[in-house]
Structure formats: structure tokens, C-alpha cells
Amino acid sequence: MSSMFKLYQKLLRKYPLCVQSVQAGILMGTGDQIAQNFVERRKIEDLNFMRSAQFVCIGCCLAGPATKTWYGILERYIGSKNSVAAFKKVLLDQGCFAPAFVAVLLTVIATMQGNDIEGVKKKVKADYKDVLCNNYKLWPMVQLANFYFVRLEYQVLVVQTVALFWNTYISYRTNRDVERTHKNV
């Protein structure tokens, strides 16, 4: 196991954006599979692997790069020397990044579900407030610990690990109406 972690550290040092993007994709896809298997209780033949692939793409192309870049910006302008810096990071993260990221995430998911512009607007409007409110129930404390205790290069990993459960919620939340619609067609 330690050799795997050493390989991870080596790759993370050499290719930080790529590694953090891939790990975000894997964990987002896994979150979708947890949602389908355990929350929605689908049978294997009813699993939507395209939906999981879309979550992998969102993690690799959006969540991983966005969080890695955002944490770098926070580190550059605020630093990480003390609890005040961690608190400032949480305020910026939850006050600026989270509302914008939730909107973008919901927009991307709704678009990948095949919605037109009006459908995307409707889905985002229907889900945004609840998702953002639930975000504030989980992420401020996670981020406070993350920004205070965890070295910068591991912060995306910590967030994506916790996000495994968050992604399960997001997957279920953003697909519950889609699945009902497809069953009724």
C-alpha cells in the first residue's frame, strides 16, 4: 500500500492537474454508481453507465481542474499559515466559489441530460436552492478542516473523497426527475 501512495505522490508532483482531475472523475463516477446501486436500488441490468460516464467527464473536465485551480488561487493570495487564513479561505470558498460552482455543475448536468436552454434553466431553478443549502450543511466544516490541516497538494483528494458522498447526493438529486420522465415515456 505504501508503494501505491508513493507512486501517487510522485505522479501528483509531476502531473498535479492531470492526477487531481482523474481522481475527481473516478470519484464522481463512483458517486453516481453508489446513487444508482444503493440509493435508487437499481438492478445491474438497469444501471445507466452513460450517466456514470458523464459524471466521470464532469469530474475530469470540470470539478478536478476547477478545485485544483481554485485552491491554488486561495493559497497564492491568502496563504495557509494559520487559522485566520483557513477561515478566510472557507469564507471565499463558500461565499464565492460554491454558489458559482453549483450553478455551473447543475447547468452541465442538465445539458448532458439532453435538455434545451429552457429545460436547463428550469432544472437549475428547481435544484439550485436546495443543493446550495445542503452544500452549506456539509462543506464549511469540511473545508475548514481541509484548509487548516491538509497540505495544498492533498486538498483536492480530501474534498473529492468527501465528495464521493456529495456526488451520490448530486447524482440522485439531478436525475430523480429524469428517471421518472423516461419511465413514463
XYZ file of N, CA and C in Angstrom:
555
model
N 0.825 -1.197 0.000
C 0.000 0.000 0.000
C 0.869 1.260 0.000
N 1.974 1.206 0.729
C 2.833 2.393 0.777
C 3.471 2.658 -0.580
N 3.729 1.605 -1.357
C 4.295 1.826 -2.692
C 3.266 2.496 -3.613
N 1.978 2.162 -3.432
C 0.921 2.830 -4.205
C 0.851 4.312 -3.851
N 0.957 4.615 -2.549
C 0.903 6.007 -2.123
C 2.121 6.769 -2.626
N 3.275 6.124 -2.627
C 4.489 6.776 -3.146
C 4.351 7.056 -4.638
N 3.774 6.111 -5.373
C 3.533 6.329 -6.797
C 2.552 7.485 -6.987
N 1.487 7.509 -6.184
C 0.518 8.608 -6.242
C 1.222 9.943 -5.986
N 2.052 10.011 -4.949
C 2.759 11.257 -4.627
C 3.669 11.687 -5.773
N 4.358 10.729 -6.359
C 5.271 11.035 -7.472
C 4.486 11.595 -8.652
N 3.399 10.912 -9.022
C 2.579 11.390 -10.126
C 1.934 12.741 -9.814
N 1.528 12.921 -8.555
C 0.917 14.180 -8.144
C 1.901 15.341 -8.260
N 3.144 15.104 -7.888
C 4.170 16.155 -8.025
C 4.450 16.469 -9.491
N 4.481 15.414 -10.321
C 4.848 15.593 -11.723
C 3.690 16.106 -12.578
N 2.469 15.627 -12.301
C 1.283 15.970 -13.101
C 0.116 16.346 -12.188
N 0.227 17.420 -11.419
C -0.808 17.700 -10.413
C -2.210 17.898 -10.997
N -2.347 18.654 -12.052
C -3.677 18.911 -12.614
C -4.277 17.625 -13.185
N -3.494 16.878 -13.895
C -3.977 15.635 -14.502
C -4.393 14.630 -13.426
N -3.558 14.424 -12.430
C -3.864 13.458 -11.378
C -5.120 13.872 -10.617
N -5.212 15.135 -10.258
C -6.362 15.588 -9.484
C -7.636 15.583 -10.328
N -7.509 15.785 -11.613
C -8.673 15.724 -12.497
C -9.161 14.285 -12.651
N -8.228 13.368 -12.853
C -8.600 11.955 -12.998
C -9.218 11.428 -11.706
N -8.607 11.772 -10.550
C -9.182 11.285 -9.287
C -10.572 11.866 -9.070
N -10.800 13.105 -9.457
C -12.137 13.699 -9.341
C -13.115 12.960 -10.238
N -12.695 12.635 -11.453
C -13.560 11.898 -12.364
C -13.929 10.525 -11.834
N -12.947 9.809 -11.332
C -13.199 8.474 -10.784
C -14.166 8.555 -9.607
N -13.937 9.506 -8.722
C -14.786 9.612 -7.536
C -16.189 10.113 -7.877
N -16.311 10.981 -8.885
C -17.659 11.415 -9.287
C -18.418 10.271 -9.940
N -17.749 9.506 -10.787
C -18.391 8.344 -11.392
C -18.787 7.313 -10.351
N -17.927 7.120 -9.367
C -18.231 6.195 -8.278
C -19.429 6.687 -7.470
N -19.503 7.987 -7.226
C -20.655 8.567 -6.527
C -21.949 8.302 -7.274
N -21.905 8.409 -8.607
C -23.096 8.113 -9.404
C -23.462 6.642 -9.291
N -22.475 5.767 -9.317
C -22.768 4.332 -9.183
C -23.341 4.011 -7.800
N -22.847 4.665 -6.764
C -23.425 4.479 -5.430
C -24.883 4.921 -5.437
N -25.147 6.053 -6.073
C -26.526 6.544 -6.154
C -27.420 5.527 -6.865
N -26.952 5.012 -7.987
C -27.769 4.067 -8.748
C -27.945 2.734 -8.016
N -26.871 2.228 -7.412
C -26.913 0.908 -6.771
C -27.601 0.914 -5.409
N -27.286 1.901 -4.589
C -27.722 1.856 -3.198
C -28.854 2.817 -2.851
N -28.915 3.956 -3.519
C -29.994 4.910 -3.244
C -31.203 4.575 -4.112
N -30.972 4.442 -5.402
C -32.059 4.130 -6.328
C -32.365 2.625 -6.372
N -31.466 1.823 -5.832
C -31.608 0.351 -5.752
C -31.910 -0.284 -7.114
N -31.112 0.103 -8.098
C -31.281 -0.458 -9.436
C -30.649 -1.842 -9.511
N -31.207 -2.663 -10.364
C -30.610 -3.953 -10.684
C -29.474 -3.700 -11.673
N -28.552 -4.626 -11.743
C -27.391 -4.453 -12.618
C -27.813 -4.171 -14.062
N -28.810 -4.851 -14.539
C -29.240 -4.642 -15.930
C -29.895 -3.276 -16.137
N -30.271 -2.596 -15.065
C -30.901 -1.283 -15.172
C -29.945 -0.123 -14.914
N -28.672 -0.427 -14.656
C -27.708 0.639 -14.396
C -27.486 1.470 -15.657
N -27.365 2.763 -15.456
C -27.153 3.691 -16.565
C -25.672 4.055 -16.585
N -24.907 3.305 -17.368
C -23.469 3.528 -17.415
C -23.113 4.806 -18.164
N -23.969 5.244 -19.058
C -23.730 6.519 -19.742
C -23.805 7.664 -18.735
N -24.746 7.604 -17.830
C -24.860 8.608 -16.774
C -23.586 8.629 -15.930
N -23.079 7.461 -15.579
C -21.839 7.393 -14.797
C -20.670 7.961 -15.589
N -20.615 7.650 -16.881
C -19.551 8.183 -17.731
C -19.625 9.704 -17.794
N -20.846 10.240 -17.816
C -20.991 11.695 -17.818
C -20.450 12.297 -16.520
N -20.704 11.634 -15.396
C -20.166 12.120 -14.129
C -18.644 12.031 -14.103
N -18.083 10.988 -14.692
C -16.626 10.883 -14.797
C -16.092 12.070 -15.599
N -16.738 12.364 -16.718
C -16.322 13.508 -17.555
C -16.420 14.824 -16.802
N -17.495 14.997 -16.054
C -17.662 16.229 -15.274
C -16.538 16.351 -14.248
N -16.185 15.250 -13.613
C -15.096 15.282 -12.641
C -13.765 15.593 -13.283
N -13.482 14.919 -14.405
C -12.192 15.113 -15.084
C -12.060 16.496 -15.725
N -13.130 16.975 -16.302
C -13.068 18.213 -17.091
C -13.523 19.468 -16.351
N -14.278 19.300 -15.271
C -14.796 20.465 -14.552
C -14.375 20.477 -13.081
N -14.822 19.507 -12.315
C -14.615 19.533 -10.864
C -13.134 19.475 -10.486
N -12.397 18.535 -11.061
C -10.975 18.416 -10.729
C -10.181 19.667 -11.076
N -10.235 20.099 -12.344
C -9.489 21.299 -12.706
C -9.945 22.557 -11.950
N -11.253 22.692 -11.742
C -11.760 23.894 -11.059
C -11.285 23.948 -9.612
N -11.398 22.832 -8.891
C -10.994 22.862 -7.481
C -9.482 23.002 -7.349
N -8.728 22.324 -8.183
C -7.267 22.437 -8.119
C -6.847 23.884 -8.370
N -7.422 24.490 -9.393
C -7.086 25.881 -9.722
C -7.532 26.828 -8.608
N -8.740 26.641 -8.107
C -9.280 27.490 -7.048
C -8.417 27.417 -5.795
N -8.023 26.228 -5.391
C -7.198 26.087 -4.192
C -5.838 26.750 -4.379
N -5.310 26.692 -5.594
C -4.052 27.381 -5.887
C -4.194 28.891 -5.762
N -5.301 29.408 -6.244
C -5.571 30.848 -6.132
C -5.685 31.246 -4.660
N -6.448 30.474 -3.898
C -6.586 30.773 -2.467
C -5.234 30.737 -1.763
N -4.438 29.748 -2.092
C -3.109 29.620 -1.464
C -2.235 30.812 -1.811
N -2.266 31.206 -3.081
C -1.413 32.311 -3.524
C -1.782 33.630 -2.839
N -3.067 33.912 -2.711
C -3.491 35.208 -2.205
C -3.769 35.249 -0.712
N -3.999 34.104 -0.099
C -4.306 34.093 1.335
C -3.240 33.366 2.128
N -2.653 32.334 1.561
C -1.659 31.540 2.273
C -2.332 30.481 3.129
N -1.510 29.839 3.973
C -2.051 28.771 4.823
C -1.335 28.711 6.159
N -0.942 29.820 6.650
C -0.101 29.846 7.843
C -0.838 29.651 9.162
N -2.137 29.947 9.198
C -2.824 29.906 10.491
C -4.329 29.714 10.329
N -5.009 29.729 11.459
C -6.458 29.516 11.428
C -7.194 30.680 10.763
N -6.657 31.877 10.841
C -7.292 33.023 10.181
C -7.278 32.817 8.663
N -6.168 32.336 8.135
C -6.083 32.060 6.700
C -7.082 30.981 6.308
N -7.192 29.925 7.107
C -8.144 28.848 6.819
C -9.571 29.390 6.832
N -9.879 30.231 7.802
C -11.212 30.809 7.907
C -11.519 31.706 6.705
N -10.546 32.520 6.284
C -10.731 33.373 5.104
C -10.972 32.530 3.859
N -10.230 31.440 3.740
C -10.416 30.543 2.591
C -11.825 29.957 2.576
N -12.304 29.544 3.738
C -13.655 28.981 3.814
C -14.684 30.037 3.416
N -14.519 31.251 3.905
C -15.462 32.322 3.550
C -15.490 32.568 2.043
N -14.315 32.632 1.432
C -14.263 32.831 -0.017
C -14.783 31.606 -0.766
N -14.397 30.435 -0.292
C -14.822 29.201 -0.945
C -16.337 29.064 -0.920
N -16.929 29.280 0.228
C -18.375 29.095 0.366
C -19.170 30.316 -0.084
N -18.558 31.485 -0.051
C -19.261 32.702 -0.464
C -19.167 32.999 -1.948
N -18.064 32.597 -2.572
C -17.861 32.895 -3.999
C -17.864 31.638 -4.871
N -16.980 30.708 -4.528
C -16.813 29.531 -5.379
C -18.033 28.615 -5.356
N -18.520 28.273 -4.178
C -19.621 27.299 -4.078
C -20.874 27.731 -4.848
N -21.362 28.954 -4.666
C -22.574 29.326 -5.421
C -22.368 29.258 -6.935
N -21.223 29.719 -7.399
C -20.951 29.686 -8.842
C -20.757 28.251 -9.325
N -20.012 27.456 -8.571
C -19.748 26.085 -8.988
C -21.021 25.244 -9.015
N -21.879 25.416 -8.018
C -23.145 24.678 -8.005
C -23.962 25.032 -9.249
N -24.015 26.302 -9.602
C -24.772 26.721 -10.795
C -24.180 26.091 -12.057
N -22.868 26.135 -12.181
C -22.217 25.556 -13.355
C -22.426 24.046 -13.391
N -22.245 23.391 -12.253
C -22.413 21.940 -12.180
C -23.827 21.525 -12.589
N -24.819 22.189 -12.036
C -26.204 21.857 -12.378
C -26.498 22.131 -13.851
N -25.914 23.185 -14.385
C -26.087 23.514 -15.803
C -25.466 22.434 -16.688
N -24.270 22.016 -16.347
C -23.588 20.981 -17.135
C -24.367 19.664 -17.067
N -24.803 19.278 -15.880
C -25.561 18.032 -15.742
C -26.849 18.099 -16.550
N -27.575 19.196 -16.428
C -28.838 19.335 -17.175
C -28.598 19.316 -18.683
N -27.499 19.913 -19.122
C -27.155 19.906 -20.543
C -26.832 18.485 -21.008
N -26.051 17.763 -20.196
C -25.692 16.385 -20.557
C -26.904 15.454 -20.548
N -27.938 15.851 -19.832
C -29.174 15.068 -19.831
C -29.998 15.307 -21.086
N -29.549 16.227 -21.936
C -30.227 16.465 -23.207
C -31.242 17.582 -23.179
N -31.232 18.382 -22.126
C -32.183 19.495 -22.041
C -31.794 20.617 -22.985
N -32.805 21.301 -23.523
C -32.549 22.511 -24.289
C -32.349 23.664 -23.302
N -32.149 24.860 -23.799
C -31.876 26.020 -22.939
C -32.970 26.209 -21.894
N -34.210 26.149 -22.306
C -35.314 26.335 -21.359
C -35.353 25.207 -20.330
N -35.073 23.987 -20.768
C -35.034 22.846 -19.850
C -33.910 22.970 -18.840
N -32.762 23.461 -19.296
C -31.619 23.672 -18.399
C -31.984 24.719 -17.349
N -32.558 25.827 -17.796
C -32.960 26.881 -16.860
C -33.946 26.345 -15.826
N -34.905 25.573 -16.286
C -35.923 25.011 -15.400
C -35.293 24.068 -14.360
N -34.394 23.183 -14.815
C -33.733 22.241 -13.905
C -32.860 22.972 -12.892
N -32.100 23.945 -13.363
C -31.222 24.689 -12.443
C -32.071 25.430 -11.418
N -33.119 26.072 -11.880
C -34.007 26.788 -10.957
C -34.634 25.844 -9.935
N -35.007 24.659 -10.362
C -35.657 23.696 -9.465
C -34.695 23.135 -8.422
N -33.421 22.962 -8.784
C -32.472 22.280 -7.896
C -31.508 23.204 -7.154
N -31.249 24.382 -7.690
C -30.160 25.220 -7.186
C -30.271 25.525 -5.683
N -31.404 26.035 -5.259
C -31.548 26.472 -3.867
C -31.325 25.313 -2.893
N -31.950 24.182 -3.135
C -31.801 23.036 -2.236
C -30.367 22.511 -2.230
N -29.763 22.410 -3.410
C -28.391 21.908 -3.476
C -27.442 22.859 -2.752
N -27.600 24.156 -2.972
C -26.722 25.120 -2.300
C -26.935 25.100 -0.788
N -28.181 25.028 -0.349
C -28.445 24.947 1.098
C -27.817 23.695 1.699
N -27.941 22.569 1.018
C -27.318 21.339 1.512
C -25.797 21.431 1.459
N -25.275 22.146 0.489
C -23.846 22.417 0.428
C -23.380 23.077 1.729
N -24.149 24.050 2.192
C -23.755 24.778 3.400
C -23.890 23.950 4.672
N -24.590 22.850 4.612
C -24.685 21.956 5.765
C -23.441 21.078 5.890
N -22.767 20.841 4.786
C -21.624 19.929 4.785
C -20.274 20.619 4.624
N -20.159 21.430 3.600
C -18.844 21.858 3.159
C -18.109 22.878 4.021
N -18.745 23.808 4.704
C -17.934 24.745 5.504
C -17.040 24.056 6.531
N -17.562 23.060 7.239
C -16.732 22.379 8.241
C -15.665 21.503 7.585
N -16.045 20.844 6.494
C -15.060 20.031 5.766
C -13.931 20.926 5.277
N -14.287 22.053 4.691
C -13.273 22.943 4.142
C -12.415 23.601 5.229
N -13.011 23.906 6.359
C -12.220 24.479 7.448
C -11.126 23.495 7.864
N -11.490 22.245 8.064
C -10.501 21.223 8.416
C -9.511 21.017 7.268
N -10.011 20.987 6.071
C -9.161 20.774 4.905
C -8.126 21.888 4.761
N -8.571 23.125 4.825
C -7.657 24.252 4.642
C -6.697 24.415 5.825
N -7.099 23.991 6.995
C -6.251 24.162 8.176
C -5.242 23.021 8.346
N -5.674 21.784 8.128
C -4.836 20.632 8.446
C -4.130 19.988 7.250
N -4.655 20.156 6.056
C -4.179 19.385 4.908
C -3.278 20.235 4.015
N -2.168 19.637 3.592
C -1.269 20.331 2.663
C -1.977 20.550 1.333
N -1.630 21.623 0.666
C -2.290 22.041 -0.577
C -2.410 20.903 -1.591
N -1.357 20.141 -1.801
C -1.394 19.116 -2.847
C -2.372 17.977 -2.553
N -2.830 17.854 -1.303
C -3.785 16.804 -0.952
C -5.203 17.330 -0.711
N -5.392 18.639 -0.815
C -6.712 19.205 -0.528
C -7.781 18.745 -1.521
N -7.442 18.638 -2.789
C -8.427 18.161 -3.768
C -8.799 16.710 -3.469
N -7.819 15.892 -3.093
C -8.094 14.494 -2.747
C -9.040 14.402 -1.554
N -8.799 15.205 -0.527
C -9.668 15.202 0.647
C -11.085 15.598 0.246
N -11.199 16.677 -0.514
C -12.513 17.156 -0.929
C -13.210 16.131 -1.816
N -12.486 15.539 -2.743
C -13.118 14.564 -3.629
C -13.494 13.277 -2.896
N -12.754 12.943 -1.849
C -13.117 11.765 -1.053
C -14.419 12.020 -0.305
N -14.534 13.174 0.335
C -15.792 13.534 0.996
C -16.886 13.692 -0.063
N -16.489 14.215 -1.212
C -17.453 14.450 -2.286
C -17.997 13.155 -2.876
N -17.368 12.039 -2.563
C -17.933 10.767 -3.007
C -19.383 10.668 -2.543
N -19.635 11.051 -1.307
C -20.991 11.032 -0.760
C -21.808 12.210 -1.300
N -21.175 13.357 -1.439
C -21.833 14.523 -2.006
C -22.257 14.231 -3.450
N -21.366 13.605 -4.218
C -21.677 13.271 -5.605
C -22.818 12.274 -5.699
N -22.912 11.385 -4.725
C -24.037 10.457 -4.677
C -25.335 11.247 -4.554
N -25.326 12.232 -3.657
C -26.497 13.097 -3.482
C -26.789 13.886 -4.766
N -25.760 14.488 -5.355
C -25.940 15.296 -6.569
C -26.495 14.425 -7.694
N -25.936 13.238 -7.847
C -26.411 12.334 -8.891
C -27.876 11.992 -8.691
N -28.217 11.610 -7.484
C -29.611 11.266 -7.201
C -30.514 12.480 -7.414
N -30.109 13.613 -6.858
C -30.926 14.825 -6.911
C -31.177 15.274 -8.351
N -30.142 15.239 -9.164
C -30.278 15.764 -10.525
C -30.857 14.758 -11.502
N -30.984 13.520 -11.098
C -31.509 12.500 -12.004
C -32.852 11.929 -11.598
N -33.345 12.301 -10.449
C -34.600 11.693 -9.998
C -35.760 12.032 -10.921
N -35.849 13.249 -11.394
C -36.926 13.628 -12.314
C -36.691 13.056 -13.705
N -35.444 12.948 -14.109
C -35.105 12.408 -15.424
C -35.550 10.959 -15.509
N -35.261 10.204 -14.474
C -35.616 8.786 -14.475
C -37.132 8.611 -14.486
N -37.851 9.420 -13.744
C -39.321 9.347 -13.740
C -39.872 9.665 -15.122
N -39.322 10.687 -15.761
C -39.769 11.092 -17.100
C -39.555 9.972 -18.098
N -38.366 9.343 -18.059
C -38.056 8.269 -19.014
C -38.943 7.038 -18.776
N -39.284 6.776 -17.538
C -40.155 5.626 -17.242
C -41.581 5.873 -17.720
N -42.002 7.149 -17.724
C -43.367 7.486 -18.127
C -43.519 7.625 -19.644
N -42.398 7.646 -20.358
C -42.468 7.843 -21.823
C -42.740 6.530 -22.514
